[in-house]
XYZ file of C-alpha atoms in Angstrom:
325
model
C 7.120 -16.853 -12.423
C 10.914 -16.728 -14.009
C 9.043 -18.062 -17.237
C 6.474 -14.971 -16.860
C 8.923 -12.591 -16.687
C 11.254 -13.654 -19.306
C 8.158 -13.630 -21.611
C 7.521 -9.935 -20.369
C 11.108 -9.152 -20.707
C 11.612 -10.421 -24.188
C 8.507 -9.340 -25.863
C 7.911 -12.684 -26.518
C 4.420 -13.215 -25.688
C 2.259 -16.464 -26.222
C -1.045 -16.615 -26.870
C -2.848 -18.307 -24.235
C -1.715 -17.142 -20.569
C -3.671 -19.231 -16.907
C -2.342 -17.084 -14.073
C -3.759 -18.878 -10.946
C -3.392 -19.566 -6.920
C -3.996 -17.978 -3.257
C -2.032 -14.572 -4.057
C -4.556 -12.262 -5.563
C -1.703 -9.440 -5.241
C 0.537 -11.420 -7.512
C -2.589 -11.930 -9.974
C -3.447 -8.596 -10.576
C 0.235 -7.136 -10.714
C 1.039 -9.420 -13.661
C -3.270 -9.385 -15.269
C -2.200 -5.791 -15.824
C 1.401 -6.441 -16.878
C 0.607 -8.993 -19.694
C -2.682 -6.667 -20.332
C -0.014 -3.491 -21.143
C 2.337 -5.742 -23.320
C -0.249 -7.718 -25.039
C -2.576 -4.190 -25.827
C -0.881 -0.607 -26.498
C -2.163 1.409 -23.432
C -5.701 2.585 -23.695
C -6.994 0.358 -26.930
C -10.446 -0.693 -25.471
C -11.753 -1.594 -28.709
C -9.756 -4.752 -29.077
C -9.797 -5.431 -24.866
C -13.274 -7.331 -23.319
C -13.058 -9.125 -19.979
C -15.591 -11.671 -18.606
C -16.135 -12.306 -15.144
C -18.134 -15.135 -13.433
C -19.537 -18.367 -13.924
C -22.030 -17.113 -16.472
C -19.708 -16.688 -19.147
C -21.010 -17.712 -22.602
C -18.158 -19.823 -24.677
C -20.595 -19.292 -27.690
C -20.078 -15.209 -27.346
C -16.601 -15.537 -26.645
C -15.418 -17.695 -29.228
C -17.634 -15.251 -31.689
C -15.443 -12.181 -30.177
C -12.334 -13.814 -30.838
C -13.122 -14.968 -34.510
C -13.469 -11.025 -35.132
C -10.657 -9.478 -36.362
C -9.140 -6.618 -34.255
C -10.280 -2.963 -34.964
C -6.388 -1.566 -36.368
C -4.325 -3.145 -34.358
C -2.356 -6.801 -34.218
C -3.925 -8.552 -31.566
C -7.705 -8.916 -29.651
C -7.554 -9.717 -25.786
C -10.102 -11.131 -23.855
C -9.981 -11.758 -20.621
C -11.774 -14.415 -17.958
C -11.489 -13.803 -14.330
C -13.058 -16.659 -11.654
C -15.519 -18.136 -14.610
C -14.948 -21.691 -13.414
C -13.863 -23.099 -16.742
C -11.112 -25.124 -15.514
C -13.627 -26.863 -13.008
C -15.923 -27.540 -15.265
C -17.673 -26.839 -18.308
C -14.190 -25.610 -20.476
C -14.033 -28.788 -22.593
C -15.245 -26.267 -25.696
C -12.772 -23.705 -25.168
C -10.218 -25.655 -25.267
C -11.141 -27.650 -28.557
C -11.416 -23.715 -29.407
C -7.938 -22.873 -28.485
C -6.196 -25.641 -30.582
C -7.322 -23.357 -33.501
C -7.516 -20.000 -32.445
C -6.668 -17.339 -35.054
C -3.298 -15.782 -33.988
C -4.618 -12.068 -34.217
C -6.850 -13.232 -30.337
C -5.066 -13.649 -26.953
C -6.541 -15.501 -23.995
C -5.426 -14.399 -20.936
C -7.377 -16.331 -17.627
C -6.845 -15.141 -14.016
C -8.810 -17.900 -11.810
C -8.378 -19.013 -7.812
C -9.117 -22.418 -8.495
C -8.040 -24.843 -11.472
C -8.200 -28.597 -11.599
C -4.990 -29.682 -13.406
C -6.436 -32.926 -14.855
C -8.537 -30.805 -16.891
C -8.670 -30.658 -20.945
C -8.750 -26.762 -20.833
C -5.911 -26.835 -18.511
C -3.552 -28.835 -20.174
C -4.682 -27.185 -24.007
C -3.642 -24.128 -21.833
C 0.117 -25.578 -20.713
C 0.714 -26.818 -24.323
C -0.401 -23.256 -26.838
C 0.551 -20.917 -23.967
C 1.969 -20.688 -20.102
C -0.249 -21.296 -16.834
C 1.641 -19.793 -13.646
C 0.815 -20.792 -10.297
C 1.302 -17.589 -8.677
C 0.572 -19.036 -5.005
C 1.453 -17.747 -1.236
C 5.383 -16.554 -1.114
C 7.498 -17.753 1.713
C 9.037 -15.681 4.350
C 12.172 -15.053 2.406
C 10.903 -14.143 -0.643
C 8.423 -11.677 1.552
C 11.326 -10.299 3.456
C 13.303 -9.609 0.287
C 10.462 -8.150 -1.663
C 9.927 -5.767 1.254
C 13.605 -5.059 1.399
C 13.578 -4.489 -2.332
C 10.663 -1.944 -2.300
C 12.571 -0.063 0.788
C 15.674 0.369 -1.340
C 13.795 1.878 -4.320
C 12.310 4.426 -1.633
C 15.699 5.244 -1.158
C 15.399 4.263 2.931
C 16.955 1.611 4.921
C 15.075 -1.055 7.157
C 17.220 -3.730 9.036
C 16.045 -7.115 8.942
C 14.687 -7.345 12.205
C 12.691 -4.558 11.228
C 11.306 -5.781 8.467
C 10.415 -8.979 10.244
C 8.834 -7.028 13.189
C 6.985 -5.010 10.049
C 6.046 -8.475 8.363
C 4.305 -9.994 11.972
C 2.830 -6.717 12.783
C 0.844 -6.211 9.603
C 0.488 -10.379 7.877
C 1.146 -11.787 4.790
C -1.299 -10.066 2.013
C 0.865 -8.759 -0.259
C -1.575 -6.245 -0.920
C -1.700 -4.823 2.524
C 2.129 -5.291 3.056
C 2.059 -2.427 0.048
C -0.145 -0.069 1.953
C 1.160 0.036 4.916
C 4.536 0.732 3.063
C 3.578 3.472 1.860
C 2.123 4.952 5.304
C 5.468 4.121 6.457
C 7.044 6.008 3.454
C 5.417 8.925 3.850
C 5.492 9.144 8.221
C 9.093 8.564 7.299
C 9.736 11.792 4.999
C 13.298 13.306 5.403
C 14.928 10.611 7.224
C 16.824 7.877 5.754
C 16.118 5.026 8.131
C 12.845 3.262 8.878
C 13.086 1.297 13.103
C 10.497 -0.326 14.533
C 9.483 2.533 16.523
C 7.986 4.097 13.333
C 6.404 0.659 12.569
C 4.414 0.567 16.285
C 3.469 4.145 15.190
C 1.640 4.125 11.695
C 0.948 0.358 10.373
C -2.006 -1.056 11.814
C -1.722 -4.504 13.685
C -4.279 -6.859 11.461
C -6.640 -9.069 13.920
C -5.282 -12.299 12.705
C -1.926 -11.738 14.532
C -3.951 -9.514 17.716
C -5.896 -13.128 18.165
C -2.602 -14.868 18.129
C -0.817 -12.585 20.341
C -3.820 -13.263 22.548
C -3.167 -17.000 22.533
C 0.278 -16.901 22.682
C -0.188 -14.836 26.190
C -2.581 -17.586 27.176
C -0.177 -20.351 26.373
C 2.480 -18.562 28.600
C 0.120 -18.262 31.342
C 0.654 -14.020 30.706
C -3.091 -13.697 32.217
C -2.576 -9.640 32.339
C -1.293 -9.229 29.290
C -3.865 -11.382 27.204
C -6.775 -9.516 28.740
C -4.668 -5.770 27.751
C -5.177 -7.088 24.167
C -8.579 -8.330 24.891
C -9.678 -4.930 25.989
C -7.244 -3.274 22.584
C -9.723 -5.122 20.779
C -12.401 -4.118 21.890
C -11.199 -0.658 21.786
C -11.295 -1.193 17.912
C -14.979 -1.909 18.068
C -14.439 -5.546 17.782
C -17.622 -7.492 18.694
C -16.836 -10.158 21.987
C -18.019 -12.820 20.161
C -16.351 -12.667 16.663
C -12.944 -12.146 19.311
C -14.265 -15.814 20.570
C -15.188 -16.828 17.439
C -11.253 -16.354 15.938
C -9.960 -17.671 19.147
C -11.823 -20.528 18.977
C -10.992 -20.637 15.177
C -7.195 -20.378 16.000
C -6.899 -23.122 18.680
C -9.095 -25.212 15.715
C -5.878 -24.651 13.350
C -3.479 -25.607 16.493
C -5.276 -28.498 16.793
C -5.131 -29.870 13.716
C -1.254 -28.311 13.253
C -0.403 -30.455 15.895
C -2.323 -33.744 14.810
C -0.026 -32.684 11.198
C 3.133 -32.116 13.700
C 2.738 -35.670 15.035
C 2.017 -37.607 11.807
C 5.803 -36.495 10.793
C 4.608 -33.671 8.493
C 6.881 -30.688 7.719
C 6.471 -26.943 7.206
C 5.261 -26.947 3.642
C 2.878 -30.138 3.706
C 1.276 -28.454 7.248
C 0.904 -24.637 5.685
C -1.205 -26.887 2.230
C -3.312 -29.738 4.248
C -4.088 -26.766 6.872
C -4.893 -24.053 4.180
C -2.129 -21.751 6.087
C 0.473 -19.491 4.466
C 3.782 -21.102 4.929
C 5.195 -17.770 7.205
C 1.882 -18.460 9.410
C 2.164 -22.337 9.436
C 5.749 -21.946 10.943
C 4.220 -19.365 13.922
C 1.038 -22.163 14.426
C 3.715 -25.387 14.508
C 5.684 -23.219 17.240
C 2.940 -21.878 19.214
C 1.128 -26.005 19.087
C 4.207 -27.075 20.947
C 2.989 -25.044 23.932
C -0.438 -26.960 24.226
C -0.921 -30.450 25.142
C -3.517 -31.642 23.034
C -6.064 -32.724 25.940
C -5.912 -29.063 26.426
C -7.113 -27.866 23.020
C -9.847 -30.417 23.077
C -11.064 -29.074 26.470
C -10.648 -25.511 24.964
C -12.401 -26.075 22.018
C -15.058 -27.740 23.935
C -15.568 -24.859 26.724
C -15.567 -22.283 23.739
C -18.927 -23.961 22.400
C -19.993 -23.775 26.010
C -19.663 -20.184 26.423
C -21.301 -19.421 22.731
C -24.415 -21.744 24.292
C -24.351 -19.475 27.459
C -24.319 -16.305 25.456
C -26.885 -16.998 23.087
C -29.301 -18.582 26.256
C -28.666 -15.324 28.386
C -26.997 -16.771 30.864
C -23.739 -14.703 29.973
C -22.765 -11.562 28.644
C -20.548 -11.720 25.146
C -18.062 -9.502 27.368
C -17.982 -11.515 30.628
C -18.141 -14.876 28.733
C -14.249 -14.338 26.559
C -12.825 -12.380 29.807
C -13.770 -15.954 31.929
C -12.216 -17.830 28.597
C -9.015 -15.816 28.747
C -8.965 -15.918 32.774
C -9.574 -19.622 33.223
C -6.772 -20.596 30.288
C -3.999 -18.046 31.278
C -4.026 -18.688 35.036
């Protein structure tokens, strides 16, 4: 990203731009970024955007051969068309010679690095990885947005903020700003005001859940059993993430025991690295005879369920009551 920015900073702008990786926040902050330096503001003559895997290289190369309608440069833009799985080998022999008045700019989850379009990409312009950001750079970003509110949030309270409400950068930003504005007039933000106005996502409810069932908290893992389904949660898509969650612990710990650390667990497990380090703690609770014998009664119960023989409600209370006690 230091690359991206100093190119943003400077004015200095290539031609060719790959932003890619998990964090769709990050992706759409700087799409719009480059889009603003690259365009003046509301030109939507010289602006197209293609989405998809249908995208026609044919009608895209055509567009870019046309010479911008008064203005210096023509952007187009690709978003998810696949090109840099397959099927980009003419866009890049395209790049190579690109007229300078057209700018690519592709925003894509997946790219395969060994790819011709790819590397064409990393030698005329810039591809940025803009993947998952740790829990420091998380923490300070939070801070950072705090102090331009002109409010104060220690950093326990932004960590109790930052389990309460995930990683997605692009809910962390919304529940800032309920917090903002419950927060009007006063100067400091406690974790008081955090219980009151952000909304607890289900990922971490489910893992509160387990974590209660791993300290044998029987009481308190059915009180967030029963806050669920409060919230109109179905019984069985609670089960279903359980289940789902010791799957991850299970595999966390096989990760754990082959010698792996934080950051090769959170990629081989598909886990953000802030979540991978709460999984790798929460693993050491269970022996793993007992998540096998978990994972196995959960299919059990989902047979029972479907066959009648069980209620959705009465089959996860008997899941949570049988593991906690």
């Amino acid at each position: 990203m230091k690359s991206l920015n100093e190119d943003l900073k400077t004015g200095q702008l290539k031609q060719v731009y790959l932003l890619f990786g998990e964090e769709g926040y990050l992706k759409r902050q700087y799409r719009d970024r480059l889009t603003r330096a690259l365009l003046p503001e509301g030109d939507t003559m010289n602006y197209a955007c293609y989405e998809g895997k249908g995208t026609e290289i044919r009608e895209v190369i055509d567009l870019a051969e046309t010479m911008p309608f008064f203005a210096e440069r023509r952007l187009i833009v690709f978003e998810n068309t696949g090109f840099f799985k397959s099927g980009g080998n003419d866009l890049a022999d395209y790049i190579k010679e690109m007229p300078e008045s057209a700018c690519f700019l592709f925003v894509e989850n997946e790219v395969d690095k060994r790819s011709r379009l790819y590397k064409t990409v990393k030698a005329k312009g810039r591809a940025v990885e803009l993947g998952f950001q740790d829990e420091g750079t998380l923490k300070r970003w939070v801070a950072g947005i705090v102090r331009n509110e002109n409010r104060q949030a220690g950093e326990q309270t932004i960590a109790y903020f930052l389990n309460k409400t995930g990683t997605d950068m692009e809910n962390i930003t919304k529940e800032l700003e309920k917090l903002f504005c419950y927060t009007l007039g006063r100067d400091t933000i406690t974790k008081e005001d955090v219980d009151a106005v952000c909304v607890t996502q289900i990922s971490n409810h489910i893992f509160d859940m387990v974590d209660a069932v791993a300290q044998k908290k029987q009481r308190r893992a059915l009180e967030l059993y029963y806050d669920l389904l409060a919230l109109k949660e179905p019984p069985m898509r609670i089960l279903f993430l359980m289940i789902r969650q010791y799957r991850i612990l299970l595999q966390v710990k096989g990760l754990l025991k082959s010698g792996y650390g934080r950051k090769e667990i959170a990629s081989k497990a598909g886990l953000h690295p802030f979540v991978a380090g709460k999984y790798m703690d929460q693993a050491k609770h269970f022996p793993t005879k007992e998540l096998r014998a978990i994972l196995e009664e959960g299919a059990v119960l989902e047979q029972s369920v479907k066959t009648g023989k069980l209620t959705d409600h009465l089959a996860v209370e008997l899941f949570l009551v049988k593991y906690s006690s």
